Coordinates of C-alpha atoms and ligand atoms in Angstrom, one line a residue:
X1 CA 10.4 30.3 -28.8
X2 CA 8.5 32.2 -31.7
X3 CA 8.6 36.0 -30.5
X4 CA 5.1 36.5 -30.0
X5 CA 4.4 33.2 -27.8
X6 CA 4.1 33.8 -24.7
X7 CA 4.4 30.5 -22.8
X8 CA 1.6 29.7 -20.0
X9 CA 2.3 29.1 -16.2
X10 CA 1.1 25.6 -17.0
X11 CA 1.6 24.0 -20.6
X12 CA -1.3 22.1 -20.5
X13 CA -1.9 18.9 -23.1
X14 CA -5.1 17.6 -24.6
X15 CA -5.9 14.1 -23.9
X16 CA -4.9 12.7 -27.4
X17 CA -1.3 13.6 -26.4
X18 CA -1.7 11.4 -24.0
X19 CA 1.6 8.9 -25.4
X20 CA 0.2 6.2 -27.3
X21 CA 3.3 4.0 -26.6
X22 CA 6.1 4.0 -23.9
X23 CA 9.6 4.6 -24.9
X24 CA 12.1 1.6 -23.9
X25 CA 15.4 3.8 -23.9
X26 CA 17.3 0.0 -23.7
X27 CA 16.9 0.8 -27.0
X28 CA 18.8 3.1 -28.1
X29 CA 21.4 2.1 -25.9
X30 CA 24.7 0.8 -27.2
X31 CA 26.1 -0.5 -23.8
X32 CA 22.9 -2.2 -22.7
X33 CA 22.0 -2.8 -19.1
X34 CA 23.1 -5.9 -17.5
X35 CA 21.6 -9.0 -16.6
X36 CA 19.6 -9.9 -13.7
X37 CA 21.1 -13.2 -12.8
X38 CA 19.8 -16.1 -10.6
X39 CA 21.9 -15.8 -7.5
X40 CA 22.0 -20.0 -7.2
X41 CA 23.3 -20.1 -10.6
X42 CA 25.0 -17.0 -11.3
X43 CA 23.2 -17.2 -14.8
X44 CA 21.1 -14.6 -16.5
X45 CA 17.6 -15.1 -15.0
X46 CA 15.5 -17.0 -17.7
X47 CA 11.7 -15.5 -18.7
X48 CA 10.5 -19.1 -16.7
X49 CA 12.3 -18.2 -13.8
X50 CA 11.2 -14.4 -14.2
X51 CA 7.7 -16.0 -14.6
X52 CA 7.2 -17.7 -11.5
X53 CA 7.3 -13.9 -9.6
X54 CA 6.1 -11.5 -12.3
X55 CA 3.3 -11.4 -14.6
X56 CA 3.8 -13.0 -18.4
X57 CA 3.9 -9.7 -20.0
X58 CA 5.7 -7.6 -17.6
X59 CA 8.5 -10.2 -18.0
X60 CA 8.8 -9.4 -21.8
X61 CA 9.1 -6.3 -21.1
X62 CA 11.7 -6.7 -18.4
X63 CA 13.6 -8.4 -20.8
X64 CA 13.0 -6.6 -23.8
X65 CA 16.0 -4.3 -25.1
X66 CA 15.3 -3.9 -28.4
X67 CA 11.5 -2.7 -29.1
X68 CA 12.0 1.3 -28.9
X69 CA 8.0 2.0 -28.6
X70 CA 5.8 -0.4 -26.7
X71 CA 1.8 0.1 -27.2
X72 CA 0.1 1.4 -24.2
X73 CA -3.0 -0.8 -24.1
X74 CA -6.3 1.1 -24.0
X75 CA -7.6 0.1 -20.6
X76 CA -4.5 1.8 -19.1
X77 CA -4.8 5.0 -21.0
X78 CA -8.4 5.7 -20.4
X79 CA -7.3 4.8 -16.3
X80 CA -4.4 7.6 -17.5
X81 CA -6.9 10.2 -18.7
X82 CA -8.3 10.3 -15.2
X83 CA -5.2 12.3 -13.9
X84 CA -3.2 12.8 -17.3
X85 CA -1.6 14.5 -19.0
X86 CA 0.1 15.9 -15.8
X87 CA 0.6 19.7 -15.9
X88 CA 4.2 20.9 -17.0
X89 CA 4.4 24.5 -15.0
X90 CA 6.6 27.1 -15.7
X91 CA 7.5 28.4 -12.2
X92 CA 7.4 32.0 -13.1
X93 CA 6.9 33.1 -9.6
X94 CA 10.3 31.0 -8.6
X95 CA 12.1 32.8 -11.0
X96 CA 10.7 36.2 -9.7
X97 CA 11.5 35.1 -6.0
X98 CA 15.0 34.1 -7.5
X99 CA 15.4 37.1 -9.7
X100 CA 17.1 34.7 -12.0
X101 CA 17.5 35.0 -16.1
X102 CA 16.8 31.1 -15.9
X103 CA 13.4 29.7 -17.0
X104 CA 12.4 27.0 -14.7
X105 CA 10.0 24.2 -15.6
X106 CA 9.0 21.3 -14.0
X107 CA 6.3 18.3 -14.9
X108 CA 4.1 17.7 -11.5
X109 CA 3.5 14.1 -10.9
X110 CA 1.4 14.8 -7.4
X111 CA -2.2 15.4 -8.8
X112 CA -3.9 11.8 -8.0
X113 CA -5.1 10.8 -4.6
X114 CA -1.8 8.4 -4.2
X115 CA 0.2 11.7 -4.1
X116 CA 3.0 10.4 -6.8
X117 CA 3.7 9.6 -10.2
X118 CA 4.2 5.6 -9.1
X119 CA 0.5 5.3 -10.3
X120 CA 1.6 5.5 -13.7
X121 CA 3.2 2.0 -13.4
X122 CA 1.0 0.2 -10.9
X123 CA -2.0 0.3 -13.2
X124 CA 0.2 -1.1 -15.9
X125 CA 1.2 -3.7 -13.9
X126 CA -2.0 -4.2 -12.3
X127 CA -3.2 -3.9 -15.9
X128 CA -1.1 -7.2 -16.7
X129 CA -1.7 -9.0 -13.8
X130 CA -5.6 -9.1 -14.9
X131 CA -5.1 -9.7 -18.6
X132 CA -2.8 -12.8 -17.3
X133 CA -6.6 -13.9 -15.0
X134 CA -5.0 -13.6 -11.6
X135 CA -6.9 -13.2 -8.8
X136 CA -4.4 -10.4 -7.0
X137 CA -0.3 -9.3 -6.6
X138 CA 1.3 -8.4 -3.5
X139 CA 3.9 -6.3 -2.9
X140 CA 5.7 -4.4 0.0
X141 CA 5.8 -0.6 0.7
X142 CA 7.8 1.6 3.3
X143 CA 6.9 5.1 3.4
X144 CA 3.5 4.0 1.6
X145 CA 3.3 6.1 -2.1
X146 CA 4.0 2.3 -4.0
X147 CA 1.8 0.4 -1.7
X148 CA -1.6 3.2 -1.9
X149 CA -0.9 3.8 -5.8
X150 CA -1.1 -0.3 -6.1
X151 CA -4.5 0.0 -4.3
X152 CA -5.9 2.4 -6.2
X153 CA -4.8 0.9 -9.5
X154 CA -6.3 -2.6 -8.2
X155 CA -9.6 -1.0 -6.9
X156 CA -10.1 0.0 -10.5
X157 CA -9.5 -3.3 -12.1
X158 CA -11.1 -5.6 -9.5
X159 CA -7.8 -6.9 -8.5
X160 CA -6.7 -8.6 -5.0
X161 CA -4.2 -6.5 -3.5
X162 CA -1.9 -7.4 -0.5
X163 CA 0.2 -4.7 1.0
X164 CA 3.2 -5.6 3.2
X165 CA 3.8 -2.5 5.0
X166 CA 7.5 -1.9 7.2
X167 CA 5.8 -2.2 10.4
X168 CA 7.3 1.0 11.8
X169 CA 5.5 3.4 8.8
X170 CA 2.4 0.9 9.7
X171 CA 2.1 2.5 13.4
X172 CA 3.6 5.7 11.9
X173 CA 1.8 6.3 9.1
X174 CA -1.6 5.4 9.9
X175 CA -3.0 7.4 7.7
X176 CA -1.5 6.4 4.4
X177 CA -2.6 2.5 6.0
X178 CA -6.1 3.8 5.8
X179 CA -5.8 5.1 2.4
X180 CA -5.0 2.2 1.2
X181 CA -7.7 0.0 2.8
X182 CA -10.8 2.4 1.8
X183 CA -9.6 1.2 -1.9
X184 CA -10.1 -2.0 -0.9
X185 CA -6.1 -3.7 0.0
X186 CA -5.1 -6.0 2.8
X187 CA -2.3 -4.5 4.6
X188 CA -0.2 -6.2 6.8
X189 CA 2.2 -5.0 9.4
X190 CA 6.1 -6.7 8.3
X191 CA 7.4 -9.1 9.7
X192 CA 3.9 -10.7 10.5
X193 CA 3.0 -14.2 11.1
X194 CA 1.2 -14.7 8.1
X195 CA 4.5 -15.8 6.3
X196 CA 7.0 -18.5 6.6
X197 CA 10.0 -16.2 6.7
X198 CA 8.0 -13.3 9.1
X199 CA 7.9 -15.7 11.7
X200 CA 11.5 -16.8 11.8
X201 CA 12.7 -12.9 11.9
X202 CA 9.9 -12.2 14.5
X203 CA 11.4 -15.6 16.2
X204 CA 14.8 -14.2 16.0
X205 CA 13.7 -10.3 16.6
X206 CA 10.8 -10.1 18.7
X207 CA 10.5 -7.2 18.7
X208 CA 12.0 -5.3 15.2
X209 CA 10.3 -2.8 13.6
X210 CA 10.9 -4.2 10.3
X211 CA 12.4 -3.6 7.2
X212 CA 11.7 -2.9 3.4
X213 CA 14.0 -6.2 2.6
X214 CA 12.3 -8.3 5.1
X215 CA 8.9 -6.9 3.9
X216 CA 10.3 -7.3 0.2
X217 CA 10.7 -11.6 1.1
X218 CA 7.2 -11.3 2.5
X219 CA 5.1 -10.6 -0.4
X220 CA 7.6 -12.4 -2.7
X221 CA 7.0 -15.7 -0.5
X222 CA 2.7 -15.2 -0.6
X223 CA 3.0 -14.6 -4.5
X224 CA 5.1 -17.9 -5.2
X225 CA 3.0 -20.1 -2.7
X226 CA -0.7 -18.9 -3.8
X227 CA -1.7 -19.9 -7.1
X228 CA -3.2 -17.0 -8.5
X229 CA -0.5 -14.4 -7.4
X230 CA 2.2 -12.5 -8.5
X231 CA 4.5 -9.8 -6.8
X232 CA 4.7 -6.4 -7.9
X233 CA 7.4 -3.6 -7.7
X234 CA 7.2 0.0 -7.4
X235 CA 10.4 1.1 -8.8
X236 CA 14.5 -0.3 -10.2
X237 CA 12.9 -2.6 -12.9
X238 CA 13.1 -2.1 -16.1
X239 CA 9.7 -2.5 -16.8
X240 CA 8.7 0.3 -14.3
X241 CA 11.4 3.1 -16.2
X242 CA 9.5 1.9 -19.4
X243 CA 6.0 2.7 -17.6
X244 CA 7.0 5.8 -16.2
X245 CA 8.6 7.5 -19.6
X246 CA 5.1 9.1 -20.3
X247 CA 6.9 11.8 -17.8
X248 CA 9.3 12.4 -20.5
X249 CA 6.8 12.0 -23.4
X250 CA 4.5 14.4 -22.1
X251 CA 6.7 17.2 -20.9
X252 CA 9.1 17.0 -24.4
X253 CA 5.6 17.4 -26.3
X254 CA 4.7 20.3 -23.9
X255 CA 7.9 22.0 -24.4
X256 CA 8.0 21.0 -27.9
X257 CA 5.2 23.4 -28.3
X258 CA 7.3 26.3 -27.6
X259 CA 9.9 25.1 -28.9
X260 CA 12.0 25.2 -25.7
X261 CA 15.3 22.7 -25.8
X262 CA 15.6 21.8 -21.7
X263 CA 19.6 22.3 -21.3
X264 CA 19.4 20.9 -17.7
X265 CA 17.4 18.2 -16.5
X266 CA 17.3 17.1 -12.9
X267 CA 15.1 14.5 -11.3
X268 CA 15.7 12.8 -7.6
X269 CA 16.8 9.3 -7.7
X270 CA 15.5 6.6 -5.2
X271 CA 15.3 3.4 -7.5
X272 CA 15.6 5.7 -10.2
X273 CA 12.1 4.9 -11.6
X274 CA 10.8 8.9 -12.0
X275 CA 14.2 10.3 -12.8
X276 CA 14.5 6.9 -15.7
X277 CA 11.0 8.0 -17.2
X278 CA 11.7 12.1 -16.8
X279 CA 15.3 11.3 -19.3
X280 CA 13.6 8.9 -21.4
X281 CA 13.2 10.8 -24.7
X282 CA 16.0 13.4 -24.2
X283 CA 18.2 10.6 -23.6
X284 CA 17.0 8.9 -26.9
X285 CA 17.9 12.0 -28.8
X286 CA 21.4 12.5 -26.7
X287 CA 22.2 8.6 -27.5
X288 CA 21.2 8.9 -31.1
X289 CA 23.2 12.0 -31.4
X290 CA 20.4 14.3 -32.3
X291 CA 21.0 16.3 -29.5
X292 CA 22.2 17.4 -26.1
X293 CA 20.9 17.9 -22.6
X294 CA 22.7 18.0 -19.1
X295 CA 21.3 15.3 -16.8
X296 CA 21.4 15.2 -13.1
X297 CA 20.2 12.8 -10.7
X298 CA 19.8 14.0 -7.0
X299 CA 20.0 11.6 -4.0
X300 CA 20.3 12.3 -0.7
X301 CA 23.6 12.2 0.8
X302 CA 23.2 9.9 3.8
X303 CA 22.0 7.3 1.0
X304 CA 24.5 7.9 -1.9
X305 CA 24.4 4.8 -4.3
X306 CA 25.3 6.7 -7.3
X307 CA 28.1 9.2 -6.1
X308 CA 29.3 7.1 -3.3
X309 CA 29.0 3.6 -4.5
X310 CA 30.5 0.7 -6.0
X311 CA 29.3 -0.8 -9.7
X312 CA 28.6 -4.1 -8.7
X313 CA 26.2 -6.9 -9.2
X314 CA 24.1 -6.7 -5.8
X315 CA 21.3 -8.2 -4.2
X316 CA 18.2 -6.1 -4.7
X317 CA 17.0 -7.1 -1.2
X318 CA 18.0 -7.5 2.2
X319 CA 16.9 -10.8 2.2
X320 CA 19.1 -12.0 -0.4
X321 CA 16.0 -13.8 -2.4
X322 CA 15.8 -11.7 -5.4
X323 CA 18.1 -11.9 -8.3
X324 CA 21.5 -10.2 -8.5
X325 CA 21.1 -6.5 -10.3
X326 CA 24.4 -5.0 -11.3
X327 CA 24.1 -1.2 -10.3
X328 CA 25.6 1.3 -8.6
X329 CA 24.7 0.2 -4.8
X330 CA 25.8 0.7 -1.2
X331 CA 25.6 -3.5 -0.5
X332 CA 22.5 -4.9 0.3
X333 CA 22.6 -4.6 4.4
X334 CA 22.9 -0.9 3.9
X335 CA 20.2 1.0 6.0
X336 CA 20.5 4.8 5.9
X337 CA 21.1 6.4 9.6
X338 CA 17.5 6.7 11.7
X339 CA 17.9 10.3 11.3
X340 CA 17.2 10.4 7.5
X341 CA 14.0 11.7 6.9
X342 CA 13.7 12.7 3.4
X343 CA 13.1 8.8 1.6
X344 CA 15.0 7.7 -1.3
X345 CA 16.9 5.0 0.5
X346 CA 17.0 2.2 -1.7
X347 CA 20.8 0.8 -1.3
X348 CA 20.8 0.3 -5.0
X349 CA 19.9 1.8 -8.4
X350 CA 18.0 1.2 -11.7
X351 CA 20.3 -1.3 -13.9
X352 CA 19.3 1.1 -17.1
X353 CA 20.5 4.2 -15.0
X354 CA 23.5 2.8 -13.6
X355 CA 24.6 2.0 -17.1
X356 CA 24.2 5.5 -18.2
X357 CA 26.2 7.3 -15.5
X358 CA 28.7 4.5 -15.9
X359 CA 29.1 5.4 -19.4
X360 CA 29.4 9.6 -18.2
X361 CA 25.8 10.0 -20.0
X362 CA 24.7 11.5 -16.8
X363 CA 25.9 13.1 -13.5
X364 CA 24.8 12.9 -10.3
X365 CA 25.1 15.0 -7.2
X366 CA 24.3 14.2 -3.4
X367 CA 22.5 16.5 -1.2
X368 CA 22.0 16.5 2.6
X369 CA 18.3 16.6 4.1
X370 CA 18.1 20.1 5.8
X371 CA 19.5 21.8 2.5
X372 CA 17.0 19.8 0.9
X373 CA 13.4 20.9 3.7
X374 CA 15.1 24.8 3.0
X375 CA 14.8 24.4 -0.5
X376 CA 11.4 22.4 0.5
X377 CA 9.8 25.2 2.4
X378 CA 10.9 27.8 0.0
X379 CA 9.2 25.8 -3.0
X380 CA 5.8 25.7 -1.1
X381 CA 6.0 29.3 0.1
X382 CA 6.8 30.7 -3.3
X383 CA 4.9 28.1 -5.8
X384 CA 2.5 27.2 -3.4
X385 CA 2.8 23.4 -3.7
X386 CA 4.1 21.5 -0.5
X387 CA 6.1 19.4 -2.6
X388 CA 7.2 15.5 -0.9
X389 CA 10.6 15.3 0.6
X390 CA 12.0 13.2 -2.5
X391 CA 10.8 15.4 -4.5
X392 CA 12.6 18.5 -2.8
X393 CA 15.9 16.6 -3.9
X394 CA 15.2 18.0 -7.1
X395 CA 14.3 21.3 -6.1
X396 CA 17.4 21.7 -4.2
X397 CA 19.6 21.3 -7.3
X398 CA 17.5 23.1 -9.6
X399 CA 17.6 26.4 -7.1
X400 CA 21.2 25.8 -6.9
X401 CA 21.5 25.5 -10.5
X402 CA 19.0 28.8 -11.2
X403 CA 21.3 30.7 -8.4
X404 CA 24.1 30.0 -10.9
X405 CA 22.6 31.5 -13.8
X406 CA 22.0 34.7 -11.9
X407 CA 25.8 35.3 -11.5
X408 CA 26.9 34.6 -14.5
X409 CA 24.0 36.2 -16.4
X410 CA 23.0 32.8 -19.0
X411 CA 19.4 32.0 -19.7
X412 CA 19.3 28.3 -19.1
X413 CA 15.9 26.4 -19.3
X414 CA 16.0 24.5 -16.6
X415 CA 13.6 21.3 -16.1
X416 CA 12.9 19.0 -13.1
X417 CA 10.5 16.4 -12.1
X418 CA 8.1 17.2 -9.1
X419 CA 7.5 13.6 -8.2
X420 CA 4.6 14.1 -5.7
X421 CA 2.9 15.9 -2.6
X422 CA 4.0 15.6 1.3
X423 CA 0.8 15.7 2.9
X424 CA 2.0 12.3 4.3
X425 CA 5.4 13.1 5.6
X426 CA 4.5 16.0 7.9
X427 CA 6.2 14.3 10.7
X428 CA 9.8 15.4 8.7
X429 CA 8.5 18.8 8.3
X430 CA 7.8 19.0 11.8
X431 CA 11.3 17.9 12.3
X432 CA 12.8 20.7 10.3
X433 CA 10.1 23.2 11.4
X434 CA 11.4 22.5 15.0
X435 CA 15.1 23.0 14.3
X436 CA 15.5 19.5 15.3
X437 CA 16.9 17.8 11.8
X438 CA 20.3 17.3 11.3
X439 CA 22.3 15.7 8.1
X440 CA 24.4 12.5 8.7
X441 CA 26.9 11.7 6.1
X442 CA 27.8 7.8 6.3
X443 CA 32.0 7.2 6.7
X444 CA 33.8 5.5 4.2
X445 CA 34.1 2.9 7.0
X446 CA 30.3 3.1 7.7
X447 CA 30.1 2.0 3.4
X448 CA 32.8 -0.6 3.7
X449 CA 30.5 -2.9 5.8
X450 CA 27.9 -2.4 3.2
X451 CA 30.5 -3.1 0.4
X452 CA 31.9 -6.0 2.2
X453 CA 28.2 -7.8 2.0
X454 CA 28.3 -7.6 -2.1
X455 CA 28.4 -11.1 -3.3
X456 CA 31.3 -12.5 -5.2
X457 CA 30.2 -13.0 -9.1
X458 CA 33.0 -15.3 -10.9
X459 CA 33.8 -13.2 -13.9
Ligands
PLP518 C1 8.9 6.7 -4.6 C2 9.1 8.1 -4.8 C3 10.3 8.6 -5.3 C4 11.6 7.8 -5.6 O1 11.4 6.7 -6.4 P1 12.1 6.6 -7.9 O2 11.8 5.2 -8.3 O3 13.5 6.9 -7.8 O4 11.4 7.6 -8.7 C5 10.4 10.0 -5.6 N1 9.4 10.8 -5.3 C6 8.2 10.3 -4.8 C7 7.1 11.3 -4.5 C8 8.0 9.0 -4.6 O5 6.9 8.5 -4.1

């Protein structure tokens, strides 16, 4: 930093700076990410096949691993310019509270109505899905940030929208269900009887709360039997990393302008979707050799795909429909303990992140969930945002990272992603407030009956 610039509690960008392109990391990669492959055929999933469940262009860009800089179309940047560019915030007060030489920054992705930065790929995808002239998508959504982001994005586009909501965060959550319905989505409680495969598990389990696998089959089998319909997913695709790297963009431009170098970067990792588009240009430089950063992804630890699971080609569901991923997973009939509280609890893992830790580009560290509502709770009282439980992941690390620096004196810059708000997960606050939240950690024998699910791939 120049001597006499003095760097704002929030670097704040103009709306040209807005990226006029997302960065495709696949890139710049040398090791690319695997395959999807059709799990009938074990073969690399075609664009037909791909085409049958995803919009035209999303495919292309699924499958894309060359083009470094993809155009952002108009419509979806003037829909950006509604809540972008997000602030980047210097937590000065953190630091104070900390009394640490570290300078802590983090991008906040929680100032839209849909409480997270998943908005900045459902417009996209809704955006594709219109261009294409279909009449709607459907998708699934558990806790409910994918499934109100969707709505709001298809509200704004005219766009059909049909939610398939786990059917315990349905009766739980009713307000996020609400949310979604005043911007104009059908949401339906999973399993229901509207599908083919919801009746048979309701058949079988009268009485199950659900799933986000059996939800998953449910929107995939109403977007391949209505003409007109395609399915939609909030996070582990390619395509959404690629959407979300106008995190990155914008907060590199933002430090850029102070000419602050991050030397730690931490984002939580549930699909890997905000963490993916957080790297995405400090990656570039790292894997073009222009540079250096420390990158850590933060899961919970009673769901911990990267630092307790196997590299494996894995179902991405529970329902064993979708094509094969290879990741770093848990098996595909892994379901965190009821206790967990704090989301993140995908089994698997982005194929693009999984590649990168593979290949010791990044680390990752697992946290468990009342470390995570201290560091929570501390965040809100001392930088006044009540940040979402995912989200805390990251604060967690980056306290315990700005703790560090205090003992041994360095002046790290320190930069984490604050995915999103948790308004909508008081009843896990409540849970910690009431000194009733405890951390399980799953056994190696409770991951060898995930691992034991993984299907065999000859080769
Ligand atoms: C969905 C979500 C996450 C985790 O998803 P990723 O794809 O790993 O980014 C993190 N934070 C918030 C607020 C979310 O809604």
């Amino acid at each position: 930093m120049s001597e006499n610039m003095t760097i704002p509690y929030k670097i704040y960008l103009s709306e040209s700076e807005i990226p006029a392109a997302w960065y495709n990391v696949r890139a710049d990669m040398k090791n690319k990410p695997a395959p999807l492959l059709n799990p009938g055929t074990g073969k690399p999933m075609t664009a037909e096949e791909l085409g049958g469940v995803f919009c035209e262009e999303l495919v292309k860009q699924e499958l894309d691993n060359d083009t470094a800089f993809i155009e952002i179309p108009t419509e979806i940047r003037e829909f950006y310019k509604m809540y972008r560019p997000a602030p980047l915030v210097r937590a000065y007060c953190l630091e104070k509270y900390l009394d640490t030489p570290a300078h802590i920054y983090y991008k906040f992705e929680g100032n839209n109505t849909s409480g997270s930065h998943k908005l900045n790929s459902a417009i996209a995808q809704a955006y594709y899905a219109k261009k294409q002239g279909l009449k709607g998508v459907t998708t699934e959504t558990g806790a409910g940030q994918w499934g109100t982001a969707l709505s709001m994005a298809c509200a704004y586009l005219g766009l059909d929208c049909k939610v398939y909501m786990v059917k315990v965060s349905y009766e739980q959550k009713p307000f996020r269900r609400e949310v979604m319905r005043t911007y104009g989505a059908s949401v339906v409680p999973s399993p229901s009887d509207t599908t083919e495969v919801g009746r048979k598990i309701l058949a079988e389990f009268p009485g199950t709360g659900g799933s986000l696998g059996c939800a998953i089959s449910e929107a995939v089998e109403v977007a391949t039997t209505n003409p007109g319909y395609r399915y939609v997913l909030g996070s582990v695709l390619n395509q959404v990393l690629l959407h979300q790297s106008v995190i990155g963009l914008e907060a590199k431009t933002a430090l850029d302008k102070y000419g602050v170098k991050p030397d730690l970067i931490i984002g939580c990792a549930g699909g890997g979707s905000n963490l993916g588009g957080l790297i995405a240009p400090f990656m570039g430089e790292k894997l073009r050799g222009e540079a250096d950063y420390r990158i850590i992804a933060v899961e919970p630890a009673s769901c911990p795909s990267f630092t307790r699971g196997k590299f494996a080609y894995d179902f991405c569901d529970t329902g064993m429909i979708c094509p094969l991923a290879k990741m770093y997973t848990l098996g595909s009939s892994f379901i965190p303990s009821p206790n967990h509280a704090g989301g993140l609890r995908f089994h698997g893992m982005s194929t693009v992140l999984s590649q990168l830790y593979h290949d010791g580009l990044m680390e990752a560290r697992a946290v468990e969930q009342t470390a995570v509502f201290e560091a929570a709770e501390l965040f809100a009282r001392v930088e006044g945002i009540l940040p979402a439980p995912e989200s805390s992941h990251a604060i967690r690390v980056a306290l315990d990272e700005a703790i560090k620096c205090k003992e041994t004196g360095e002046e790290k810059n320190i930069l984490f992603g604050l995915t999103g708000t948790g308004y909508f997960d008081l009843v896990a606050y409540q849970k910690f407030n009431d000194g009733v939240m405890d951390d399980y950690i799953p056994t190696d024998a409770d991951l060898e009956k995930g691992f034991a699910g993984l299907p065999k791939i000859p080769g």
